[in-house]
Coordinates of C-alpha atoms in Angstrom, one line a residue:
Chain I
M1 CA -9.0 -28.5 15.6
A2 CA -7.4 -30.3 18.4
N3 CA -5.7 -28.1 21.0
D4 CA -3.2 -29.5 23.3
K5 CA -2.8 -26.3 25.4
A6 CA -3.9 -27.0 28.9
S7 CA -6.5 -24.3 29.2
P8 CA -7.5 -22.6 25.9
R9 CA -8.7 -19.1 26.7
V10 CA -12.1 -18.4 25.4
L11 CA -12.7 -15.0 24.0
E12 CA -16.1 -13.4 23.8
P13 CA -16.7 -13.0 20.1
E14 CA -18.4 -9.7 20.7
A15 CA -15.7 -8.2 23.0
P16 CA -15.2 -4.5 22.2
V17 CA -12.2 -3.5 20.1
M18 CA -9.7 -1.8 22.4
V19 CA -6.8 -0.9 20.2
R20 CA -6.8 -0.3 16.5
M21 CA -3.9 0.7 14.3
E22 CA -4.8 1.9 10.9
K23 CA -2.1 2.0 8.2
V24 CA 0.4 3.3 10.6
G25 CA 3.8 4.3 9.3
K26 CA 6.8 6.0 11.0
K27 CA 9.7 7.6 9.4
F28 CA 12.9 8.9 11.0
G29 CA 14.3 11.1 8.3
S30 CA 14.6 8.8 5.3
I31 CA 14.6 5.6 7.4
E32 CA 11.3 3.9 7.4
A33 CA 10.8 2.2 10.8
L34 CA 7.2 1.1 10.2
S35 CA 5.0 1.1 7.2
N36 CA 1.4 0.3 6.7
V37 CA 0.8 -1.5 10.0
S38 CA -2.8 -2.3 10.7
F39 CA -4.3 -4.5 13.3
Q40 CA -6.9 -4.5 16.1
I41 CA -7.2 -6.1 19.5
R42 CA -10.3 -6.9 21.5
K43 CA -10.8 -6.7 25.2
G44 CA -9.3 -9.6 27.1
E45 CA -6.9 -10.5 24.3
I46 CA -3.1 -11.0 24.6
L47 CA -1.3 -10.1 21.4
G48 CA 2.3 -11.1 20.9
L49 CA 4.4 -8.7 18.8
L50 CA 7.2 -10.8 17.3
G51 CA 10.0 -9.8 15.1
P52 CA 13.8 -10.0 14.7
N53 CA 15.9 -7.2 16.3
G54 CA 15.4 -3.9 14.6
A55 CA 12.1 -5.0 13.0
G56 CA 10.2 -2.0 14.4
K57 CA 8.7 -3.6 17.5
T58 CA 9.8 -0.9 19.9
T59 CA 8.8 1.8 17.4
A60 CA 5.3 0.2 17.3
M61 CA 5.2 0.0 21.1
R62 CA 6.3 3.6 21.5
I63 CA 3.6 4.8 19.1
L64 CA 1.0 2.8 21.0
S65 CA 2.2 4.2 24.3
G66 CA 1.9 7.8 23.1
Y67 CA 5.6 8.5 23.2
F68 CA 5.6 9.8 19.7
P69 CA 2.9 10.1 17.0
P70 CA 3.1 8.1 13.7
T71 CA 4.1 9.9 10.5
E72 CA 1.1 8.3 8.8
G73 CA -2.1 6.6 9.8
K74 CA -4.1 6.6 13.0
V75 CA -4.2 4.9 16.3
W76 CA -7.5 4.4 18.1
M77 CA -7.9 3.4 21.7
F78 CA -11.5 2.6 22.4
E79 CA -13.3 5.1 20.3
E80 CA -10.7 7.8 20.9
E81 CA -8.0 8.7 18.6
L82 CA -4.8 8.5 20.6
F83 CA -3.0 11.5 19.3
K84 CA -6.0 13.9 19.2
N85 CA -5.9 14.2 23.0
P86 CA -2.9 12.1 24.1
R87 CA -2.9 13.7 27.6
E88 CA -6.3 12.2 28.4
T89 CA -6.2 9.0 26.3
K90 CA -2.8 8.0 27.7
R91 CA -4.5 7.4 31.1
H92 CA -5.9 4.1 29.7
I93 CA -2.4 2.9 28.9
G94 CA 0.1 1.1 31.2
Y95 CA 3.5 0.9 29.5
L96 CA 6.5 -1.1 30.5
P97 CA 9.4 0.1 28.3
E98 CA 12.2 -2.2 27.2
S99 CA 14.9 -2.3 29.8
I100 CA 13.1 0.2 31.9
R101 CA 15.1 3.0 33.6
L102 CA 13.6 4.5 36.7
Y103 CA 14.3 7.4 39.0
E104 CA 17.1 5.9 41.0
D105 CA 17.1 8.6 43.7
L106 CA 13.5 7.9 44.7
R107 CA 12.2 5.3 47.0
V108 CA 9.9 2.6 45.6
G109 CA 6.8 3.9 47.4
E110 CA 7.6 7.6 46.6
F111 CA 8.0 6.8 42.9
L112 CA 4.8 4.8 42.7
S113 CA 2.9 7.5 44.5
F114 CA 4.2 10.0 42.0
V115 CA 3.0 7.8 39.2
A116 CA -0.4 7.5 40.8
Q117 CA -0.7 11.3 41.0
V118 CA 0.5 11.8 37.4
K119 CA -2.1 9.2 36.3
S120 CA -4.8 11.1 38.2
V121 CA -5.7 8.3 40.5
A122 CA -8.2 9.8 42.9
R123 CA -6.7 10.7 46.3
S124 CA -9.1 8.3 48.1
E125 CA -8.0 5.4 45.9
R126 CA -4.4 6.2 45.8
K127 CA -3.2 4.4 48.9
K128 CA -5.3 1.3 48.1
D129 CA -4.1 1.2 44.5
L130 CA -0.5 1.5 45.7
E131 CA -0.8 -1.3 48.3
H132 CA -2.4 -3.5 45.8
K133 CA 0.3 -3.0 43.1
L134 CA 3.1 -3.5 45.7
E135 CA 1.5 -6.7 46.7
I136 CA 0.9 -8.3 43.3
C137 CA 4.3 -7.3 42.1
G138 CA 5.9 -8.7 45.3
L139 CA 7.5 -5.3 46.3
G140 CA 6.0 -4.9 49.8
H141 CA 9.3 -5.6 51.5
V142 CA 11.4 -3.1 49.4
R143 CA 8.9 -0.2 49.4
N144 CA 11.2 2.0 51.5
R145 CA 14.4 1.2 49.5
L146 CA 15.9 3.5 47.0
I147 CA 15.2 2.3 43.5
G148 CA 18.9 2.6 42.6
Q149 CA 19.8 0.0 45.2
L150 CA 17.4 -2.6 43.9
S151 CA 18.3 -5.7 42.0
K152 CA 17.5 -5.9 38.3
G153 CA 14.6 -8.2 39.0
H154 CA 13.1 -5.9 41.5
K155 CA 13.5 -2.9 39.2
Q156 CA 11.6 -4.8 36.5
R157 CA 8.8 -5.4 39.0
V158 CA 8.8 -1.7 39.9
G159 CA 8.4 -1.1 36.2
L160 CA 5.6 -3.5 36.1
A161 CA 3.9 -1.9 39.1
Q162 CA 4.2 1.6 37.6
A163 CA 2.5 0.3 34.4
L164 CA -0.3 -1.2 36.5
I165 CA -1.0 1.8 38.6
G166 CA -4.3 3.5 37.8
E167 CA -5.8 0.2 36.5
P168 CA -5.2 0.9 32.8
D169 CA -7.3 -1.1 30.4
I170 CA -4.5 -1.5 27.9
L171 CA -1.2 -2.8 28.9
L172 CA 1.9 -2.6 26.7
F173 CA 4.9 -4.7 27.8
D174 CA 8.1 -4.4 25.8
E175 CA 10.4 -7.4 26.6
P176 CA 9.0 -7.8 30.1
T177 CA 11.2 -10.8 31.1
S178 CA 14.6 -9.7 29.8
G179 CA 17.3 -9.9 32.3
L180 CA 15.3 -11.9 34.9
D181 CA 16.2 -15.2 36.3
P182 CA 14.1 -18.3 35.4
K183 CA 12.0 -18.2 38.6
Q184 CA 11.2 -14.5 38.1
I185 CA 10.4 -15.1 34.4
T186 CA 7.9 -17.8 35.4
E187 CA 6.3 -15.5 37.9
I188 CA 6.1 -12.6 35.6
R189 CA 4.5 -14.8 32.8
M190 CA 1.9 -16.1 35.3
L191 CA 1.2 -12.5 36.2
I192 CA 0.9 -11.5 32.6
R193 CA -1.6 -14.3 31.9
E194 CA -3.6 -13.3 34.9
L195 CA -3.6 -9.6 33.9
G196 CA -4.6 -10.5 30.4
R197 CA -7.9 -12.0 31.6
E198 CA -9.6 -8.6 32.0
R199 CA -7.4 -6.3 30.1
T200 CA -6.0 -5.9 26.7
L201 CA -2.3 -6.7 26.6
I202 CA 0.3 -6.3 23.9
L203 CA 3.5 -8.1 24.5
S204 CA 6.6 -7.4 22.4
T205 CA 9.2 -10.1 22.7
H206 CA 11.8 -12.1 20.8
I207 CA 11.5 -15.0 23.1
L208 CA 9.2 -17.4 21.1
P209 CA 8.2 -19.9 23.8
E210 CA 6.9 -16.9 25.8
V211 CA 4.6 -16.0 23.0
S212 CA 3.2 -19.5 22.6
M213 CA 2.8 -19.8 26.3
V214 CA 1.1 -16.5 27.0
C215 CA -0.4 -15.0 23.8
D216 CA -3.7 -15.6 22.1
R217 CA -2.6 -14.1 18.9
V218 CA 0.7 -13.2 17.2
L219 CA 1.7 -10.4 14.9
I220 CA 5.0 -10.9 13.2
I221 CA 6.8 -7.8 12.1
N222 CA 9.8 -7.7 9.8
K223 CA 11.5 -4.7 8.4
G224 CA 8.7 -2.5 9.6
R225 CA 5.9 -4.4 8.0
V226 CA 3.4 -6.9 9.3
V227 CA 4.3 -10.2 7.6
A228 CA 1.8 -12.5 9.4
S229 CA -0.9 -12.4 12.0
G230 CA -3.2 -14.8 13.6
T231 CA -3.2 -17.5 16.3
T232 CA -0.3 -19.9 16.4
E233 CA -2.5 -22.6 14.8
E234 CA -3.7 -20.3 12.1
L235 CA -0.2 -19.3 11.2
G236 CA 0.9 -22.9 11.1
A237 CA -2.1 -23.8 9.0
G238 CA -1.4 -21.0 6.6
L239 CA 2.0 -22.3 5.9
Q240 CA 1.1 -25.9 5.4
T241 CA -1.1 -27.0 2.5
S242 CA -2.3 -30.0 4.5
H243 CA -1.2 -31.7 7.7
A244 CA 1.9 -33.7 7.9
I245 CA 3.5 -36.4 9.8
Y246 CA 7.3 -36.5 10.1
L247 CA 8.9 -39.9 10.2
T248 CA 12.6 -40.6 10.8
M249 CA 14.0 -44.0 10.0
A250 CA 17.4 -45.7 9.9
E251 CA 18.7 -47.9 7.1
R252 CA 18.6 -45.3 4.4
H253 CA 19.1 -47.7 1.6
R254 CA 15.6 -49.0 2.1
K255 CA 14.2 -45.6 1.1
D256 CA 12.2 -46.8 -2.0
E257 CA 10.7 -49.7 -0.1
A258 CA 9.6 -47.4 2.7
I259 CA 8.0 -44.9 0.2
Q260 CA 6.1 -47.7 -1.4
L261 CA 4.9 -48.9 1.9
L262 CA 3.7 -45.5 3.0
K263 CA 1.8 -44.9 -0.2
T264 CA -0.3 -48.0 0.5
I265 CA -1.8 -46.4 3.6
P266 CA -5.2 -44.8 2.9
G267 CA -5.2 -41.1 3.6
V268 CA -1.6 -40.5 2.6
E269 CA -1.5 -37.9 -0.2
R270 CA 2.2 -37.3 -0.8
V271 CA 5.5 -38.5 0.6
H272 CA 8.7 -36.7 0.3
V273 CA 12.1 -36.8 1.8
T274 CA 13.1 -33.8 3.8
E275 CA 16.4 -34.8 5.3
E276 CA 19.1 -37.4 4.6
T277 CA 22.0 -37.6 7.0
G278 CA 24.2 -40.6 7.4
D279 CA 22.1 -43.6 7.8
R280 CA 19.1 -41.6 8.7
L281 CA 16.2 -40.5 6.5
T282 CA 13.3 -38.2 7.4
F283 CA 10.0 -38.2 5.4
S284 CA 7.3 -35.7 5.5
I285 CA 4.0 -37.5 4.9
Q286 CA 1.2 -35.3 3.9
V287 CA -2.2 -36.4 5.1
S288 CA -5.5 -35.2 3.7
K289 CA -7.1 -34.6 7.1
E290 CA -5.6 -34.6 10.5
L291 CA -5.7 -38.3 10.6
E292 CA -4.0 -40.3 13.3
L293 CA -2.0 -42.5 11.1
R294 CA 0.9 -43.0 13.4
P295 CA -0.1 -46.4 14.8
E296 CA -0.7 -47.7 11.2
I297 CA 2.6 -46.5 10.0
T298 CA 4.4 -48.0 13.0
R299 CA 2.7 -51.3 12.5
L300 CA 3.6 -51.5 8.9
F301 CA 7.2 -50.6 9.4
V302 CA 7.6 -53.1 12.3
Q303 CA 6.1 -55.7 10.0
H304 CA 8.6 -55.0 7.3
Q305 CA 11.4 -54.6 9.9
I306 CA 12.4 -51.1 9.0
P307 CA 13.7 -49.4 12.2
I308 CA 11.8 -46.3 13.1
L309 CA 13.6 -43.6 15.1
E310 CA 10.8 -41.0 15.4
V311 CA 7.2 -40.4 14.3
R312 CA 5.7 -37.1 15.1
F313 CA 2.8 -34.9 14.1
G314 CA 3.9 -32.1 11.8
R315 CA 2.3 -29.1 13.6
M316 CA 4.9 -26.5 13.2
S317 CA 6.3 -24.9 16.3
L318 CA 6.2 -21.1 16.5
E319 CA 10.0 -21.1 16.0
E320 CA 9.6 -22.9 12.7
I321 CA 6.7 -20.6 11.7
F322 CA 8.6 -17.5 12.7
L323 CA 11.8 -18.6 10.9
K324 CA 9.9 -19.6 7.8
I325 CA 8.0 -16.4 7.5
V326 CA 10.9 -14.1 8.3
V327 CA 13.5 -16.0 6.3
D328 CA 11.1 -16.4 3.3
E329 CA 10.4 -12.7 3.5
N330 CA 14.1 -11.8 3.5
T331 CA 15.0 -14.1 0.6
T332 CA 12.2 -12.9 -1.6
K333 CA 13.2 -9.3 -0.9
E334 CA 16.8 -10.0 -1.8
N335 CA 16.1 -11.9 -5.0
P336 CA 13.0 -10.3 -6.5
Chain B
M1 CA -3.7 19.2 41.6
S2 CA -2.5 20.2 38.1
K3 CA -0.2 17.8 36.4
F4 CA 2.7 20.2 36.2
L5 CA 2.6 20.8 39.9
I6 CA 3.2 17.1 40.5
V7 CA 6.2 17.1 38.2
A8 CA 7.4 20.3 39.9
K9 CA 7.1 18.8 43.4
K10 CA 9.1 15.7 42.3
D11 CA 11.8 17.8 40.8
F12 CA 12.0 20.1 43.7
H13 CA 12.4 17.2 46.1
S14 CA 15.1 15.7 43.9
Y15 CA 17.4 18.6 44.7
F16 CA 17.6 17.3 48.2
H17 CA 18.0 13.6 47.3
S18 CA 21.5 14.4 46.3
W19 CA 23.7 16.8 48.3
V20 CA 23.8 19.1 45.3
G21 CA 20.8 21.1 46.4
V22 CA 22.1 21.5 50.0
L23 CA 25.5 22.4 48.7
I24 CA 24.2 25.1 46.3
F25 CA 22.0 26.5 49.2
T26 CA 24.9 26.7 51.6
V27 CA 27.3 28.3 49.1
F28 CA 24.8 30.8 48.1
F29 CA 23.9 31.7 51.6
L30 CA 27.5 32.2 52.6
I31 CA 28.4 34.2 49.5
A32 CA 25.4 36.5 50.0
G33 CA 26.4 36.9 53.6
I34 CA 30.0 37.8 52.7
F35 CA 28.8 40.4 50.2
F36 CA 26.3 41.8 52.6
S37 CA 28.8 42.1 55.4
L38 CA 31.4 43.8 53.2
L39 CA 28.8 46.3 52.0
V40 CA 27.7 47.1 55.5
I41 CA 31.3 47.6 56.6
S42 CA 32.2 49.8 53.7
Y43 CA 29.1 51.9 54.1
G44 CA 30.0 52.4 57.7
K45 CA 33.5 53.4 56.7
I46 CA 32.3 55.9 54.1
T47 CA 29.7 57.5 56.4
A48 CA 32.4 57.8 59.0
E49 CA 34.7 59.6 56.5
V50 CA 31.8 61.8 55.5
A51 CA 31.2 62.8 59.1
Q52 CA 34.9 63.4 59.7
N53 CA 35.4 65.6 56.7
A54 CA 32.1 67.3 57.1
L55 CA 31.3 66.9 53.4
Q56 CA 27.7 68.1 53.3
N57 CA 27.1 67.2 49.7
V58 CA 27.3 63.4 50.2
Q59 CA 24.8 63.3 53.0
G60 CA 22.0 62.5 50.5
M61 CA 23.6 59.1 49.8
K62 CA 21.0 56.7 50.9
L63 CA 21.7 53.6 52.8
T64 CA 19.2 51.5 50.9
H65 CA 20.8 52.5 47.5
F66 CA 24.3 51.9 48.7
I67 CA 23.8 48.6 50.5
C68 CA 20.8 47.0 48.9
G69 CA 21.5 48.3 45.4
S70 CA 25.0 46.8 45.4
F71 CA 23.8 43.7 47.2
F72 CA 21.3 42.9 44.5
L73 CA 23.8 43.6 41.7
N74 CA 26.2 41.2 43.4
L75 CA 23.5 38.6 43.8
G76 CA 22.8 38.9 40.0
V77 CA 26.5 37.9 39.4
V78 CA 26.2 35.0 41.8
M79 CA 23.1 33.8 39.9
M80 CA 25.1 33.8 36.7
F81 CA 27.2 31.1 38.3
L82 CA 24.5 29.3 40.2
A83 CA 21.8 29.1 37.5
P84 CA 23.8 26.8 35.3
L85 CA 24.5 24.6 38.3
M86 CA 20.8 24.5 39.3
S87 CA 19.5 23.7 35.9
M88 CA 22.2 21.5 34.4
R89 CA 20.7 18.2 35.5
V90 CA 17.0 19.0 35.1
L91 CA 16.5 17.5 31.6
S92 CA 19.9 16.2 30.7
E93 CA 20.0 13.7 33.6
E94 CA 16.5 12.4 32.6
R95 CA 17.6 12.1 29.0
K96 CA 20.8 10.2 30.0
N97 CA 18.9 7.9 32.4
E98 CA 16.1 7.5 29.8
T99 CA 13.5 8.3 32.5
L100 CA 12.2 11.0 30.2
E101 CA 10.8 8.2 28.0
L102 CA 8.7 7.2 31.0
L103 CA 7.4 10.8 31.5
F104 CA 6.4 11.0 27.9
T105 CA 4.2 7.9 28.2
Y106 CA 2.3 9.2 31.2
P107 CA -0.8 11.3 30.7
L108 CA 1.3 14.5 30.6
S109 CA 1.7 16.9 27.8
D110 CA 5.1 18.2 26.8
I111 CA 4.1 21.6 28.2
D112 CA 3.2 19.9 31.6
I113 CA 6.7 18.4 31.6
V114 CA 8.6 21.6 30.7
W115 CA 6.5 23.8 32.9
G116 CA 6.7 21.3 35.8
K117 CA 10.5 21.1 35.5
Y118 CA 10.8 24.8 35.4
L119 CA 8.6 25.4 38.3
G120 CA 10.5 22.8 40.3
M121 CA 13.6 25.0 39.8
L122 CA 11.8 28.1 40.7
Y123 CA 10.7 26.5 44.0
F124 CA 14.4 25.9 44.7
F125 CA 15.3 29.4 43.6
A126 CA 12.7 30.7 46.1
V127 CA 14.2 28.6 48.9
L128 CA 17.6 30.1 48.0
T129 CA 16.3 33.7 48.0
L130 CA 14.2 33.6 51.1
P131 CA 17.1 33.6 53.7
T132 CA 18.4 36.8 52.2
L133 CA 15.5 38.5 54.0
V134 CA 17.4 37.7 57.1
Y135 CA 20.0 40.3 56.0
I136 CA 17.4 42.9 55.4
G137 CA 15.9 42.1 58.8
L138 CA 19.4 42.6 60.3
L139 CA 19.6 46.1 58.8
M140 CA 16.2 46.9 60.3
W141 CA 17.3 45.6 63.7
L142 CA 20.4 47.8 63.5
G143 CA 17.9 50.7 63.2
A144 CA 18.4 51.6 59.5
N145 CA 15.8 53.7 57.9
L146 CA 15.0 51.6 54.8
D147 CA 13.3 52.6 51.5
W148 CA 10.9 49.7 51.2
G149 CA 9.9 50.5 47.6
S150 CA 13.5 50.1 46.5
I151 CA 13.8 46.8 48.3
V152 CA 10.6 45.4 46.8
A153 CA 11.8 46.5 43.3
G154 CA 15.1 44.9 43.9
Y155 CA 13.5 41.6 44.9
I156 CA 11.2 41.7 41.9
G157 CA 14.1 42.3 39.6
Y158 CA 16.2 39.6 41.2
G159 CA 13.3 37.2 40.9
L160 CA 12.8 38.0 37.2
L161 CA 16.5 37.7 36.6
G162 CA 16.7 34.3 38.2
M163 CA 13.6 33.1 36.3
S164 CA 15.2 34.2 33.0
F165 CA 18.6 32.5 33.7
L166 CA 16.9 29.3 34.8
S167 CA 14.7 29.2 31.7
L168 CA 17.9 29.5 29.6
G169 CA 19.5 26.8 31.7
L170 CA 16.5 24.5 31.2
F171 CA 16.8 24.9 27.5
M172 CA 20.5 24.1 27.5
S173 CA 19.9 21.1 29.6
S174 CA 17.3 19.8 27.0
L175 CA 20.0 19.9 24.3
T176 CA 22.5 17.4 25.8
Q177 CA 22.7 14.3 27.9
S178 CA 25.7 15.6 29.7
Q179 CA 25.3 17.8 32.7
I180 CA 28.7 19.4 32.3
V181 CA 28.0 20.3 28.7
S182 CA 24.7 21.8 29.7
A183 CA 26.3 23.9 32.5
I184 CA 29.1 25.1 30.3
L185 CA 26.6 26.1 27.5
S186 CA 24.4 28.0 29.9
F187 CA 27.3 29.8 31.6
G188 CA 28.8 30.7 28.3
V189 CA 25.6 32.2 26.9
L190 CA 25.0 34.0 30.2
V191 CA 28.4 35.6 30.2
I192 CA 28.0 36.7 26.6
L193 CA 24.6 38.3 27.4
W194 CA 26.2 40.0 30.5
A195 CA 29.1 41.3 28.4
M196 CA 26.7 42.9 25.9
D197 CA 26.2 45.6 28.5
W198 CA 29.9 46.5 28.2
I199 CA 29.7 46.4 24.5
A200 CA 26.9 48.8 24.7
G201 CA 29.2 51.1 26.7
I202 CA 31.8 51.1 23.9
A203 CA 29.5 51.0 20.9
Q204 CA 27.8 54.1 19.5
G205 CA 24.4 55.1 18.4
G206 CA 21.9 52.4 17.4
W207 CA 24.3 49.6 18.2
A208 CA 24.8 50.8 21.7
H209 CA 21.0 50.9 22.2
L210 CA 20.6 47.4 20.7
F211 CA 23.2 45.8 22.9
A212 CA 21.9 47.7 26.0
T213 CA 18.4 46.4 25.2
L214 CA 19.6 42.8 24.7
S215 CA 21.7 42.5 27.8
P216 CA 19.8 41.5 31.0
L217 CA 22.3 43.5 33.1
G218 CA 21.0 46.9 32.1
H219 CA 17.4 46.0 32.8
Y220 CA 18.4 44.4 36.1
R221 CA 20.4 47.4 37.2
E222 CA 17.4 49.6 37.1
F223 CA 15.5 47.3 39.4
A224 CA 18.5 47.1 41.8
L225 CA 18.5 50.8 42.0
G226 CA 14.8 50.8 42.9
I227 CA 13.4 51.8 39.5
F228 CA 10.3 50.0 38.6
D229 CA 9.6 50.1 34.8
L230 CA 7.1 47.9 32.9
S231 CA 9.4 47.6 29.9
H232 CA 12.0 45.8 32.0
I233 CA 9.4 43.4 33.3
L234 CA 8.3 42.8 29.7
Y235 CA 11.9 42.1 28.7
F236 CA 12.4 39.4 31.3
C237 CA 8.9 37.8 30.7
F238 CA 9.8 37.6 27.0
F239 CA 13.2 36.1 27.8
C240 CA 11.5 33.3 30.0
F241 CA 8.8 32.5 27.5
Y242 CA 11.2 32.4 24.6
F243 CA 13.4 29.8 26.3
L244 CA 10.5 27.8 27.6
F245 CA 9.1 27.7 24.1
L246 CA 12.5 26.6 22.7
T247 CA 12.6 23.9 25.4
V248 CA 9.2 22.5 24.4
R249 CA 10.3 22.4 20.8
S250 CA 13.6 20.7 21.8
I251 CA 11.9 17.8 23.6
E252 CA 9.6 17.3 20.6
R253 CA 12.7 16.2 18.8
R254 CA 12.0 12.6 19.8
N255 CA 9.3 12.7 17.1
W256 CA 11.7 12.6 14.3
K257 CA 14.9 11.3 15.9
G258 CA 13.9 7.9 17.1

């Protein structure tokens, strides 16, 4: 399949499985926050956890971080079961909670050194580790400032630094870019991509472009259940029976003529109208394979003097996929 | 270094990041000094009267009992006020600021967290107590003949009392996000426990015995008077472990309350 991403990340097919959730469910009293969630992530993979607000993303992240155990099911990190010996296993995890709150009365350096001690970073490594994290998170110049006096962006970086201390193999970032300015967002995304090369990273977010930019694979959660998972392409492919080209033309009254014209093109399977507004008309043209029929279509339409406004390939964007999956899910649930 | 020691160190330092720690320290040192001076002056007055009236039968009244015994009893009352202030922010502030969430995700067990927080308070309590040795040294310098056994018993009792009050305060601070609510709860319960000793004085038979056993005051008084008894030590140890256990259970609440 053609991939227009600039640098497709190649995963080793035999990379070890780092995180595995098995039929995980979490109940708070009678409220079911998560139910029957299963997935696994290999080393070097970046998984995007998507879902509308209140879908159970943060609950899933909290279970993975060892904050609380699930009511049902098991979580494995490497070959260790997380909640069998959480005190030891949590050492492999770096967690950046959503809208992180820090000890405001500590200095940046003091706090990170506390984290390094808690995470049992060897005394000889501690200073080096600290310097390294201060540097990659761009905190060197504020290391002696009180955390309470830092800006939101800097606090978020301190949060990132505390997650990275101790070189954990598994990173969990819950909404890492919320509340940052566009420049900081770009920097953090670059950093995430960089970090994801050697580690396993789970990114929970509701910002869809972030997922398509950063993640290898997407897991969509709605109402505590996994409703879809796979790469963006796989998700899109699963939703479309075949590939489609979208065509928007003016002069709506020539609809039948246009349909006839389109059907003469070899490779076109089906044509149907998806939108009619004012003088405009949008067709979705289903093509048997991912054929490049756009030049042919344009040529024919120009020949017959039908004005074309737009011709584009029908690969669904992640927004469309997300909306389709979540909206479909909600409507089928409401009208069984 | 054990994990709980790291938490204890951080918590101990945080007393001095705000002025609260310094303030508590100063107030305690001053109050203890005032009590001590008053006791020394009144002892001087009484002994002078005794000498004047040539009352032979009071000669046996020992300086250690009079000054140190009362001094420790007074310190106990002061702790009843200070323990809620020392413990009120320990867990409630972390809950309010949501920094507790962070601690739960570090490689720490709940026991590490509770024990570390508790120990951090005990460090501070030790810092509060140490300067009172100055007063004892002052007595020595004045040439008093001290009964060291009583003084050691008094300090052990005072230490146990402080540990118990702080464990109760820690538990109360785990219940709420508000420091004020935490302090009021601790103080209320401490006063009720203290008052049980009075109830024991009014009540009769089995009830009197029950209330006397429950109240920390009765157990503490014996220490202050220089009596060293294992049953009192057991009482305070049970008191501490009970509230530490409750605190651990209390922070496990996150498992079912989102």
